[in-house]
Amino acid sequence: MPISPPLPIRQRRTQRCLPVLLLVFLWCLLAAAQAAGAADLARTLAQREHTAWTERNGAPERVSAFAQTADGWLWLGTPRGLFRFDGKRFEQVRPAFAQRFPDTDVYTLQADPGGGLWIGWRTGGISHLRDGAVRNWSADDGLPHGSIWGFAVDGPGLWAAGLDGLAWFDGHAWKRIGKEQGFGARKASSVFVAADGTVAVLSELGLFLREPGAQRFTGPVGKLDTRQPFLQRRNADGSAGPLFLLEKRGIRIVDRLQDYERLGHPWIARQRGPVTGSMLVDRSGALWYDDDRSLNRIADPARAAALPGRYHAPGAESFGTAQGLSGRTIHCLFEDGDGNIWVGTNAGIDRFRATNIVQVKGVIESRANLAPAPGTGVVATDGERAWRLRHDRAMERLPGTVGDVLAPGLRGDLWIGGLAGLTRRSADGLRVLEEVRLPPRFSPIGKIHALAQGADGSVWMSAIGGGAWRYRDGRWERPAMLPRQGEKTPLSMLADSRGRVWFGYIDNQVVVLDGERTRSFGKEQGLEVGKVALLTEYGGSVLAGGADGLARFDGTRFRPVAARPAQALGGLSGAVAGPGGLWLNGAAGVVRLDGTGRARIFDERDGLRDRSGILNVGTMARAADGRIWMSTAAGVSWLDPAHIAPDPKPHKTSLLRVAVDGKVHDAGPSLVLPPAPGRMSFAFASPALSMPERIRYRYRLEGYDRDWQQAGADTEATYTGLPPGSYRFVAQALNGDGVAGPQSDPLSVQVTPSLTQTAWFRAACALLAAALLWGLYRYRLHVQARRLLAIEHTRQAERERIARELHDTLLQGVQGLIFIFDAAAQSTAQEALRAKLDAALARARGLVAEARDRVHGLRAGDRTGVDLAPMLAGLAARIGAEYKQEIAFTVEGEPPHVDGELAETCARIAEEALRNACRHGAARHVGMVLGQAARQLTLVVRDDGIGIDGDVTKAGKPGHWGLTGMHERALLAGGRLDIVAGAGQGTELRLQLPLAAAERGEREWPDSVALY
């Protein structure tokens, strides 16, 4: 803040007050330092970034009022209606619900603390807008007739001044203020609430005042009237600042409202022409105002005074259409929550923003070499001119011949190299201390690329195309210890604090010279930065940077330096140590790299113009006051690390609209959609009036998205073919530092199912599908049954054919043989022969009877129940008698009844097993056991004979088919036959057959049988 000078001390008391003078002097120095710090916050008009929006950018014309609501939106009142701005897009606002605005011509705006917006209309009436809903008041509701010219917030209430008088809103209703309340004027030109709570109303009769706590106005005080209300800002310590009054004669400071007509202070600015204009005092205390030609600014209006015959106080800055202002006539001024100044003109709107990086204009507008200067600022040269620059826009051109490159010397001096040679100058560059001629033909094009002075006083020079040179003891020499005997040109050089000199080359090579010994580093030693355009010392280590990154030397090898984000370390050409870490100048912009590897990038949105080139050296310097200076293709800029404005935290994201298949819906709390929506898009935005380009968005449709969907800078989310169901859509903004703002209010979306998407329709389809499957299953069974019946018919026909053939051939032939042998037996006289013949005939007749039974079975396909136990008992008795072997037969459990086929299968297997045991087994005991369990027929044949070899039990004996046939019969019957035998250990045959197939009278068929 400005500090008043000390009171003068009388001459005769000087000797006694020297200590006091010393204290006052020190206090003044402190005040000056504080003022310098404050001035840094109060950037000059030229040091602010200017952006203009006109009709070509979608901006409305003739903006008459600004306001910013708590949600961050900037509101613009115009004759064509109400608009809002999020930093990128202008949108005309129309209420979303049934209530509409009563007019389109907005005269004044005022944001209320609750987040709403008050609107005063030129033709009369007041509206309040909040969350898309509007409420309107007219003269019938207690308002004055005619235009509403201004608002003033007074605690929870609101004052409104207009053509027909004054009104007060108590939070519920409007009340007309008139003579009963001490206000006797017909109109209220403007209304103002002072810092102490005094309400001041200017009118055609003069100024009416209502003191804090009073119920009535007093006055009028004076006779002066003006449409522009008083202005007052609170100081940093909370105290009330000066009162400013703009009237038809100009702008001045008022000591007291009661003495507003008294000219107790000089004019800050005199009005030119009949227009009363607008004014604004920003948060730094600077005064902004307009006249009929331009926008004007005075940094310290409390000390400003317009000289006689002058319109503006000395030091006033002006900005008009020639400098880029959108229009000639200024209608209103406004300061937003980020400190940006907004100007409404007849042709658009303008923004003046204090950026982190300040461009030095009008001096060097191309790449330059930089070196610190004593005090504050830097010395800069672009090869044609050299300047000493300071942040307060003070600049001084250096005399004499200048050069291309700069390098700090060992004794606080400065080396400058150019076409004419090297000059050693004082640190401020003003005095030449030494001149050095360059060696002949030192470079094909005669240009120096880089300079450095070593600890021994030697000056090192890199010449473009001419390699490296060293100047010591009054002569130039080619350093043969460097690559290619010094003819390889270094891209960068560094003389470190340990007396070593470092050289960086274009092919990813670094060479260090320690005394007269050199050491080279490349990819094998960890260096992978590409063109080594940067060598610097930081934190006791040497860093090498270039096209592909940054690496730190640990004493043995180089280690890569990581950064988040990684692109921050590309194309590096300058570096200095400063507050907060290492400052770098590169392809990404200006980068601050802290100790954790986190990089903060400063780019165009921070005020940086263009980028630094990889082939430029000396593009960054730190001044004695801590400011960081940098050079790019667009010139020289500076940044104050002590006053870096962080990215503002994003405001709450607002859902603007929803479009479904081309139809736009209001973004209310819920939305019900018809069945089968096609393309659905959600438009959203978060206002960012300073750096909207850094805002990134993410969104999520709960019920559909599992996680946040990253939208980047896009402000629209699109979905296609949403299935029926309930969803909630939310969006959120994040700033450049990754800080997230509040989520949008959720929008509930209900997608109605179509007829084919309802639950009962799915159930009906499921039932229909089940019925269809059941029908297919029944059809399959029918087809299979017919197929099996056809197979059975074919099988039965073949059986009958075989039965006929057996009966007509074999049985008839055997029967004829029996008759012949019977006649022969009757004719023989030998009793022994007759007995043998009779026995053979009996056996033959038995075989014929058995064969007839088989033929009968083939023809009839007998499936009637058969008592298996007697059949097997007779079989055991007959085979035992035949082989004169006792065969024990037992039945476990209830004797099973089976069909004829199963009985035949069991009998044939049993017969083969018993004959093998009697014929080949040499067994003393043979037994057979019949049983049933778990719907399985079990038959076991055991003997204690010589057994069977294991290979024979599996594959059978070559040339014999008995065992093979037994296995086949069991398999065809759906059963299983196991033979357990070993040499000298007897044999056990176990047969298992399913009873279920027998009881059903059906055969089990293999699964691989085709149905069609």
PDB file of C-alpha atoms in Angstrom, residues 884-976:
ATOM      1  CA  LYS A 884     -18.218-135.497 -15.124  1.00  0.00           C
ATOM      2  CA  GLN A 885     -17.520-132.385 -13.025  1.00  0.00           C
ATOM      3  CA  GLU A 886     -19.512-131.235 -10.044  1.00  0.00           C
ATOM      4  CA  ILE A 887     -20.698-127.679 -10.538  1.00  0.00           C
ATOM      5  CA  ALA A 888     -22.168-125.854  -7.573  1.00  0.00           C
ATOM      6  CA  PHE A 889     -24.930-123.378  -8.394  1.00  0.00           C
ATOM      7  CA  THR A 890     -26.390-120.923  -5.859  1.00  0.00           C
ATOM      8  CA  VAL A 891     -28.788-117.997  -5.978  1.00  0.00           C
ATOM      9  CA  GLU A 892     -28.340-114.961  -3.704  1.00  0.00           C
ATOM     10  CA  GLY A 893     -31.488-113.107  -2.892  1.00  0.00           C
ATOM     11  CA  GLU A 894     -34.726-113.376  -4.807  1.00  0.00           C
ATOM     12  CA  PRO A 895     -34.378-115.279  -8.108  1.00  0.00           C
ATOM     13  CA  PRO A 896     -34.601-112.727 -10.902  1.00  0.00           C
ATOM     14  CA  HIS A 897     -37.138-112.829 -13.746  1.00  0.00           C
ATOM     15  CA  VAL A 898     -35.714-111.470 -17.004  1.00  0.00           C
ATOM     16  CA  ASP A 899     -36.781-111.236 -20.615  1.00  0.00           C
ATOM     17  CA  GLY A 900     -35.838-113.957 -23.054  1.00  0.00           C
ATOM     18  CA  GLU A 901     -33.023-112.044 -24.741  1.00  0.00           C
ATOM     19  CA  LEU A 902     -31.314-111.232 -21.484  1.00  0.00           C
ATOM     20  CA  ALA A 903     -31.760-114.790 -20.273  1.00  0.00           C
ATOM     21  CA  GLU A 904     -30.288-116.065 -23.549  1.00  0.00           C
ATOM     22  CA  THR A 905     -27.280-113.704 -23.235  1.00  0.00           C
ATOM     23  CA  CYS A 906     -26.654-114.751 -19.648  1.00  0.00           C
ATOM     24  CA  ALA A 907     -27.038-118.459 -20.449  1.00  0.00           C
ATOM     25  CA  ARG A 908     -24.646-118.351 -23.429  1.00  0.00           C
ATOM     26  CA  ILE A 909     -21.968-116.543 -21.441  1.00  0.00           C
ATOM     27  CA  ALA A 910     -22.456-118.922 -18.497  1.00  0.00           C
ATOM     28  CA  GLU A 911     -22.240-121.962 -20.770  1.00  0.00           C
ATOM     29  CA  GLU A 912     -18.992-120.711 -22.371  1.00  0.00           C
ATOM     30  CA  ALA A 913     -17.509-119.959 -18.971  1.00  0.00           C
ATOM     31  CA  LEU A 914     -18.463-123.389 -17.498  1.00  0.00           C
ATOM     32  CA  ARG A 915     -17.173-125.313 -20.502  1.00  0.00           C
ATOM     33  CA  ASN A 916     -13.849-123.388 -20.377  1.00  0.00           C
ATOM     34  CA  ALA A 917     -13.508-124.172 -16.670  1.00  0.00           C
ATOM     35  CA  CYS A 918     -14.291-127.876 -17.187  1.00  0.00           C
ATOM     36  CA  ARG A 919     -12.404-128.363 -20.414  1.00  0.00           C
ATOM     37  CA  HIS A 920      -9.272-126.201 -19.965  1.00  0.00           C
ATOM     38  CA  GLY A 921      -9.083-125.211 -16.336  1.00  0.00           C
ATOM     39  CA  ALA A 922      -8.307-128.624 -14.767  1.00  0.00           C
ATOM     40  CA  ALA A 923     -10.353-127.405 -11.821  1.00  0.00           C
ATOM     41  CA  ARG A 924     -11.441-129.521  -8.905  1.00  0.00           C
ATOM     42  CA  HIS A 925     -14.230-127.184  -7.906  1.00  0.00           C
ATOM     43  CA  VAL A 926     -16.418-125.033 -10.143  1.00  0.00           C
ATOM     44  CA  GLY A 927     -19.119-122.745  -8.798  1.00  0.00           C
ATOM     45  CA  MET A 928     -21.682-120.381 -10.216  1.00  0.00           C
ATOM     46  CA  VAL A 929     -23.535-117.653  -8.249  1.00  0.00           C
ATOM     47  CA  LEU A 930     -26.569-115.690  -9.523  1.00  0.00           C
ATOM     48  CA  GLY A 931     -27.762-112.485  -7.836  1.00  0.00           C
ATOM     49  CA  GLN A 932     -29.173-109.043  -8.339  1.00  0.00           C
ATOM     50  CA  ALA A 933     -28.461-105.683  -6.674  1.00  0.00           C
ATOM     51  CA  ALA A 934     -29.133-102.035  -7.558  1.00  0.00           C
ATOM     52  CA  ARG A 935     -31.086-103.107 -10.674  1.00  0.00           C
ATOM     53  CA  GLN A 936     -28.065-105.045 -11.887  1.00  0.00           C
ATOM     54  CA  LEU A 937     -28.019-108.778 -12.701  1.00  0.00           C
ATOM     55  CA  THR A 938     -24.807-110.352 -11.445  1.00  0.00           C
ATOM     56  CA  LEU A 939     -23.422-113.732 -12.466  1.00  0.00           C
ATOM     57  CA  VAL A 940     -20.125-115.041 -11.056  1.00  0.00           C
ATOM     58  CA  VAL A 941     -18.339-118.213 -12.268  1.00  0.00           C
ATOM     59  CA  ARG A 942     -15.310-119.361 -10.207  1.00  0.00           C
ATOM     60  CA  ASP A 943     -12.907-122.291 -10.426  1.00  0.00           C
ATOM     61  CA  ASP A 944      -9.684-123.302  -8.694  1.00  0.00           C
ATOM     62  CA  GLY A 945      -7.945-124.498 -11.808  1.00  0.00           C
ATOM     63  CA  ILE A 946      -4.715-123.529 -13.506  1.00  0.00           C
ATOM     64  CA  GLY A 947      -6.020-120.055 -14.473  1.00  0.00           C
ATOM     65  CA  ILE A 948      -5.662-118.054 -17.706  1.00  0.00           C
ATOM     66  CA  ASP A 949      -2.818-115.881 -18.847  1.00  0.00           C
ATOM     67  CA  GLY A 950      -3.514-112.106 -18.475  1.00  0.00           C
ATOM     68  CA  ASP A 951      -2.999-111.332 -22.178  1.00  0.00           C
ATOM     69  CA  VAL A 952      -5.523-114.050 -23.119  1.00  0.00           C
ATOM     70  CA  THR A 953      -8.185-112.536 -20.835  1.00  0.00           C
ATOM     71  CA  LYS A 954      -7.892-109.233 -22.712  1.00  0.00           C
ATOM     72  CA  ALA A 955      -7.474-110.260 -26.374  1.00  0.00           C
ATOM     73  CA  GLY A 956      -8.441-113.960 -26.412  1.00  0.00           C
ATOM     74  CA  LYS A 957      -6.424-116.904 -27.676  1.00  0.00           C
ATOM     75  CA  PRO A 958      -5.376-116.629 -31.359  1.00  0.00           C
ATOM     76  CA  GLY A 959      -7.729-118.644 -33.543  1.00  0.00           C
ATOM     77  CA  HIS A 960     -10.337-118.972 -30.772  1.00  0.00           C
ATOM     78  CA  TRP A 961     -13.364-116.734 -30.387  1.00  0.00           C
ATOM     79  CA  GLY A 962     -14.900-117.881 -27.107  1.00  0.00           C
ATOM     80  CA  LEU A 963     -13.694-115.067 -24.846  1.00  0.00           C
ATOM     81  CA  THR A 964     -14.182-112.473 -27.585  1.00  0.00           C
ATOM     82  CA  GLY A 965     -17.774-113.591 -28.113  1.00  0.00           C
ATOM     83  CA  MET A 966     -18.472-113.434 -24.392  1.00  0.00           C
ATOM     84  CA  HIS A 967     -17.254-109.813 -24.263  1.00  0.00           C
ATOM     85  CA  GLU A 968     -19.269-108.894 -27.327  1.00  0.00           C
ATOM     86  CA  ARG A 969     -22.488-110.448 -25.920  1.00  0.00           C
ATOM     87  CA  ALA A 970     -22.036-108.551 -22.651  1.00  0.00           C
ATOM     88  CA  LEU A 971     -21.360-105.265 -24.470  1.00  0.00           C
ATOM     89  CA  LEU A 972     -24.376-105.652 -26.772  1.00  0.00           C
ATOM     90  CA  ALA A 973     -26.581-106.296 -23.754  1.00  0.00           C
ATOM     91  CA  GLY A 974     -25.327-103.068 -22.178  1.00  0.00           C
ATOM     92  CA  GLY A 975     -23.367-104.926 -19.514  1.00  0.00           C
ATOM     93  CA  ARG A 976     -19.822-105.529 -18.436  1.00  0.00           C
TER      94      ARG A 976
END
